[in-house]
Short mmCIF file of C-alpha atoms and ligand atoms in Angstrom, two decimals:
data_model
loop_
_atom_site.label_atom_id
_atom_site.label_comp_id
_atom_site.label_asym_id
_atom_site.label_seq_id
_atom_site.Cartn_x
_atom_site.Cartn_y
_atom_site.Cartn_z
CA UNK A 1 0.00 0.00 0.00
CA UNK A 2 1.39 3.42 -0.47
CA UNK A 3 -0.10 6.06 1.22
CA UNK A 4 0.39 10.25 0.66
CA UNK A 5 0.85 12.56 2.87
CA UNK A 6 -2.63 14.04 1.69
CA UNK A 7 -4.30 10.64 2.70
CA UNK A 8 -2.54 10.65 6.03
CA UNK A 9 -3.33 14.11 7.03
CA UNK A 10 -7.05 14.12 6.19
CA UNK A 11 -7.12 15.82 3.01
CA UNK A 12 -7.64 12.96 0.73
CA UNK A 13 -10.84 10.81 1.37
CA UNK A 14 -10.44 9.07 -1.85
CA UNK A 15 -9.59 5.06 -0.55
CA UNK A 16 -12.52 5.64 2.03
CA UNK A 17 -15.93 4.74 1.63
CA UNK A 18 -19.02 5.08 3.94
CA UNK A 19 -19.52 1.99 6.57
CA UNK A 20 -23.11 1.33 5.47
CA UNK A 21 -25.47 2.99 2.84
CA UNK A 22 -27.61 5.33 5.17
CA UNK A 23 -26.92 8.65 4.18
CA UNK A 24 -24.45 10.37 6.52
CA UNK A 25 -23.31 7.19 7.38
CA UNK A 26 -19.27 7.75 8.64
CA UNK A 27 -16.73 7.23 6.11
CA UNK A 28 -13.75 4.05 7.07
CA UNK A 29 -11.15 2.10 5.59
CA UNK A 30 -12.15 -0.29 3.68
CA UNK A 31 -9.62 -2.61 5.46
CA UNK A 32 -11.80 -1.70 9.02
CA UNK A 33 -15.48 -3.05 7.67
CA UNK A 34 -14.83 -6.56 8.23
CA UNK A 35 -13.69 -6.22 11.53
CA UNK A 36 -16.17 -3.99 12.68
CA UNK A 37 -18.97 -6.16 11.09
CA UNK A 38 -17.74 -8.68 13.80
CA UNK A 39 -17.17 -6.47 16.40
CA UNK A 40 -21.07 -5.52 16.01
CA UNK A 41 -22.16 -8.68 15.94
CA UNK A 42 -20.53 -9.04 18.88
CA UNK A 43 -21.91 -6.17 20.78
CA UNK A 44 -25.82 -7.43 19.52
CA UNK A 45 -25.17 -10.77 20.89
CA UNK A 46 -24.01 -9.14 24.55
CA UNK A 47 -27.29 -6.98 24.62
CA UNK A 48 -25.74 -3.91 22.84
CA UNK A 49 -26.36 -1.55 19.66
CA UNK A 50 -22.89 -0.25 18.46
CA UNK A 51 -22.81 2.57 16.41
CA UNK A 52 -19.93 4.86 15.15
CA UNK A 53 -20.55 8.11 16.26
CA UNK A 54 -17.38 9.60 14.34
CA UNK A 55 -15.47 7.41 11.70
CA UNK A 56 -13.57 10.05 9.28
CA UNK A 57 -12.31 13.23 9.90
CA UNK A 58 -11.21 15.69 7.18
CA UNK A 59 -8.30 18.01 7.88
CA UNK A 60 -10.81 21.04 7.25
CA UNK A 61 -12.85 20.17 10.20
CA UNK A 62 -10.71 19.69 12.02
CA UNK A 63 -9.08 23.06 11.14
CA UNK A 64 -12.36 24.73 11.65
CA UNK A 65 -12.49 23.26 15.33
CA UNK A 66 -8.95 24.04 16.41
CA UNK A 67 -9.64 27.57 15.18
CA UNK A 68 -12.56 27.94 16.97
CA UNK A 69 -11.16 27.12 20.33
CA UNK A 70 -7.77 29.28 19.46
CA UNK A 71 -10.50 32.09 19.71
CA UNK A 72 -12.71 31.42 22.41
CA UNK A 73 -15.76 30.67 20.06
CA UNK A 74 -15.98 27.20 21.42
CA UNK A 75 -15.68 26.11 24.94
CA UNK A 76 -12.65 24.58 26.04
CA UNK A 77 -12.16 22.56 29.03
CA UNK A 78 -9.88 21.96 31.51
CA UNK A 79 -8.62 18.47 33.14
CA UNK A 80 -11.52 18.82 35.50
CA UNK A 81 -14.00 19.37 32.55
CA UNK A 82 -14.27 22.93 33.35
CA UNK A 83 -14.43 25.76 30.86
CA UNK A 84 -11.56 27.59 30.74
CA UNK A 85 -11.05 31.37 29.74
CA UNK A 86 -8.78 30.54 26.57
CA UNK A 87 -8.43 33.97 25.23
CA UNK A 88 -6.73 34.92 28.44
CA UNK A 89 -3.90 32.49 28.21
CA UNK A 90 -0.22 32.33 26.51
CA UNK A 91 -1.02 30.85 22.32
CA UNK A 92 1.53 28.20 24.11
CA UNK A 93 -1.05 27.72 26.90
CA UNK A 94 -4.18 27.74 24.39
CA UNK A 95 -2.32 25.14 21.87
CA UNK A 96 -1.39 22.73 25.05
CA UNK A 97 -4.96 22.84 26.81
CA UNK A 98 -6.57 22.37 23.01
CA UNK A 99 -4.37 19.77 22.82
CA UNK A 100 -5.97 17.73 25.60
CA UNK A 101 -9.19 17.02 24.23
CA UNK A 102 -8.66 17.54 20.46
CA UNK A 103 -6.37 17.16 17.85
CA UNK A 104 -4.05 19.23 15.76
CA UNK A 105 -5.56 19.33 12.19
CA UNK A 106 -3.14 16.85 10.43
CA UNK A 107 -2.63 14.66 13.48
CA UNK A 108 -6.47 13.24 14.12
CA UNK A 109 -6.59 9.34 14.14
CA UNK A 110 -9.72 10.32 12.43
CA UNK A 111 -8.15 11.60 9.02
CA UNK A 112 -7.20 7.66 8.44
CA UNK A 113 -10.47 6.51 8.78
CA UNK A 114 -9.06 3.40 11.04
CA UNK A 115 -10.44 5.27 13.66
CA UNK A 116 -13.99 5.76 15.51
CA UNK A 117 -16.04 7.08 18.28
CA UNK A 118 -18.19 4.68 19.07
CA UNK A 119 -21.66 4.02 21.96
CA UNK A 120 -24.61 2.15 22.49
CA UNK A 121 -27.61 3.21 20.57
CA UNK A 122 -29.78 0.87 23.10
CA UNK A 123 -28.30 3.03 25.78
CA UNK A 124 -29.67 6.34 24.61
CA UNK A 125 -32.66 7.55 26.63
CA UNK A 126 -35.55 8.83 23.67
CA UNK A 127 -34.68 12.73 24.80
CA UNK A 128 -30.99 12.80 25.49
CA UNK A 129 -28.14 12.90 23.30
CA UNK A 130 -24.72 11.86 23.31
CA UNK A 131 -21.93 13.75 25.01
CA UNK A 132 -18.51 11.44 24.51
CA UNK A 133 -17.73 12.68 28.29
CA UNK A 134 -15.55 10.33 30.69
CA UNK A 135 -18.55 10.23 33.05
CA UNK A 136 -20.78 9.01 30.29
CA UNK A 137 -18.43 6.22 30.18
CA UNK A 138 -17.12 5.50 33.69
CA UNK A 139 -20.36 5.72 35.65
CA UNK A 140 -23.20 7.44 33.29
CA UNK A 141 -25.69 5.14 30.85
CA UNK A 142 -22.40 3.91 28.89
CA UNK A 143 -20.83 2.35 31.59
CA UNK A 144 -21.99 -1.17 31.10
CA UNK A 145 -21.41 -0.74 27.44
CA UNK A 146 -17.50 0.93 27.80
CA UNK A 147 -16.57 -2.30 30.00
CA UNK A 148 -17.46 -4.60 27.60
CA UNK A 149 -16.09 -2.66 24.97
CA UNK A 150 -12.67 -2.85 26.77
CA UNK A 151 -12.60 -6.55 27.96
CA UNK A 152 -13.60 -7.63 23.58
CA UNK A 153 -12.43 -5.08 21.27
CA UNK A 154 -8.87 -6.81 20.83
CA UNK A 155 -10.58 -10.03 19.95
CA UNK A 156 -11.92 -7.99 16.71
CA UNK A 157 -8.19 -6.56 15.84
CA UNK A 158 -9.19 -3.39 17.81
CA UNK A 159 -7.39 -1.37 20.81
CA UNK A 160 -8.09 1.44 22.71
CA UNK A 161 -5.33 4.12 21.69
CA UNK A 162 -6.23 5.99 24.76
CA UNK A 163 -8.00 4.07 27.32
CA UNK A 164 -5.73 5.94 29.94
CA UNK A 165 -4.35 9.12 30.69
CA UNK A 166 -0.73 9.40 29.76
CA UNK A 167 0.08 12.89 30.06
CA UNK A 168 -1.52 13.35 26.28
CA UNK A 169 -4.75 13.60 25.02
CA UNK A 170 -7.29 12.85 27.86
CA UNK A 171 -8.97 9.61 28.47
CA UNK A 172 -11.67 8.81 25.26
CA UNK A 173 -12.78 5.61 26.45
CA UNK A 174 -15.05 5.93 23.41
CA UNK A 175 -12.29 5.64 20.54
CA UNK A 176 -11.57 2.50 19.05
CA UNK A 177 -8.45 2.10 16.56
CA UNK A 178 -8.01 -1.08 14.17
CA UNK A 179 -4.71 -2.63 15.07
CA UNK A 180 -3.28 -3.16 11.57
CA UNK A 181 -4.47 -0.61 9.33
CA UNK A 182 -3.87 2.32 11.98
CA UNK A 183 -0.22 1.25 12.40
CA UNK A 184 0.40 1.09 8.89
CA UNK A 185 -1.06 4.61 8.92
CA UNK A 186 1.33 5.63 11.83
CA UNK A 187 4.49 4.33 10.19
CA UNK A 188 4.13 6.04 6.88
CA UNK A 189 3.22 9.57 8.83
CA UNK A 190 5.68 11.61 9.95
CA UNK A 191 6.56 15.01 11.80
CA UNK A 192 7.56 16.58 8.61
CA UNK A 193 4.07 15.71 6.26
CA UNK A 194 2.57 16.85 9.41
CA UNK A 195 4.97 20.34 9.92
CA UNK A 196 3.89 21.00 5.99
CA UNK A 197 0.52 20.81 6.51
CA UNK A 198 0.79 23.37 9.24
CA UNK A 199 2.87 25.06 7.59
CA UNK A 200 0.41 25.31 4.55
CA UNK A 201 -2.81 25.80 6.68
CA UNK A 202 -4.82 29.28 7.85
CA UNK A 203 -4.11 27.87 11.38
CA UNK A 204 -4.39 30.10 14.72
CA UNK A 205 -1.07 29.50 16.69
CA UNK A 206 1.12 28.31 13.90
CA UNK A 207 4.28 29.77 15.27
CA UNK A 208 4.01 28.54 18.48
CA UNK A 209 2.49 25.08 16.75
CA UNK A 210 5.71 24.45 14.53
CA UNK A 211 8.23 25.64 17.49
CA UNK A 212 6.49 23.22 19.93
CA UNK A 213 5.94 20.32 17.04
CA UNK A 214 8.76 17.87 18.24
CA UNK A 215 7.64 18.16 21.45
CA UNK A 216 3.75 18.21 20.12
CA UNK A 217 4.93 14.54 17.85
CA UNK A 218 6.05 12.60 21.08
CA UNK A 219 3.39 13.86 23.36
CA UNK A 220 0.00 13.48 21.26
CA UNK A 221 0.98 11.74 17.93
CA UNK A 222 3.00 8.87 19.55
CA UNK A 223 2.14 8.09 23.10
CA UNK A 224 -0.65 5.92 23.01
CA UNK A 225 -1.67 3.30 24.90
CA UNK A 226 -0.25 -0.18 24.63
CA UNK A 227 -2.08 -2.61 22.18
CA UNK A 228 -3.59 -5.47 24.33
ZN1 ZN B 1 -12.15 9.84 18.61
#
């Protein structure tokens, strides 16, 4: 397989497809569907409805969030999932508490489309939505679903790339990663397709983004949680 930097950066969605034929069904890999048949399957036969909440990610969304925090138009949080006053801090400070809870445009898991947010439909009261928050998941109307989720997803080829905080991004006990497509993804990207993206993009902070980026690479790209 060879992959471009466009592909591995989210700004080539051309070897994806949509996971079902619904409209606004997410777009995968096509090497995920199999796997993630099963993995359904699996969750029907234990009582649950998976669903992907968020398969694909292009870079321009994800541009259009970062941006949006940079500038205080959307809320972010801090590690106590409290709003913080962004436009008051350092761009160093704004880019690291972004950082916690979403991705640099051009480093999402979700630009490979081997990645997904994903819940139980079954779990979903008739007038609530979902939230993707670590209460949702630890204690809150996921729970039962999240456990399951961790103790059967590597049976399917899956892991949990961040099951636990390791000084990263935050916990997302929602986001599953398939084992072999996502690591052929992370081999062929690299700092540098990812510093010329930047580089390239109408992105708030860019300065301070391509000063920090080695230290941005090891600390969000890289440190994930071990494969089980
Ligand atoms: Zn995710």
């Amino acid at each position: 397989m060879s992959l471009r930097a466009a592909q591995l950066t989210g700004q080539d969605a051309s070897a994806l497809q949509p996971m079902n034929p619904r409209p606004n069904a997410p777009w995968l890999h096509q090497g995920v569907l199999e796997d993630l048949a099963a993995l359904q399957q699996a969750a029907t036969d234990a009582g649950f409805n998976l669903r992907v909440a968020s398969g694909y990610r292009a870079f321009e969304r994800q541009l259009a969030i970062w941006n949006g925090k940079f500038n205080g138009e959307k809320p972010v949080l801090d590690a106590n999932s409290h709003p913080l006053d962004i436009i008051h801090l350092s761009e160093s400070e704004r880019v690291k508490a972004i950082l916690r809870w979403s991705a640099l445009p051009g480093a999402s898991r979700h630009h490979w489309g081997t990645d997904m947010d994903v819940f139980d439909q079954n779990a979903i009261a008739p007038n609530q939505s979902l939230a993707l928050t670590p209460h949702e998941y630890d204690s809150g109307p996921q729970a039962a679903f999240s456990s399951w989720l961790e103790d059967n997803v590597s049976a399917f080829g899956f892991f949990l790339p961040y099951a636990k905080d390791q000084g990263g991004v935050a916990r997302e006990p929602w986001h599953i990663s398939h084992i072999t497509t996502s690591s052929i993804m992370l081999s062929a990207f690299s700092q540098n397709m990812l510093a010329t993206a930047i580089t390239h993009a109408p992105i708030c902070g860019k300065h301070t983004i391509l000063n920090q980026l080695d230290w941005i690479y090891s600390t969000y790209v890289t440190n994930l949680c071990e494969v089980e």
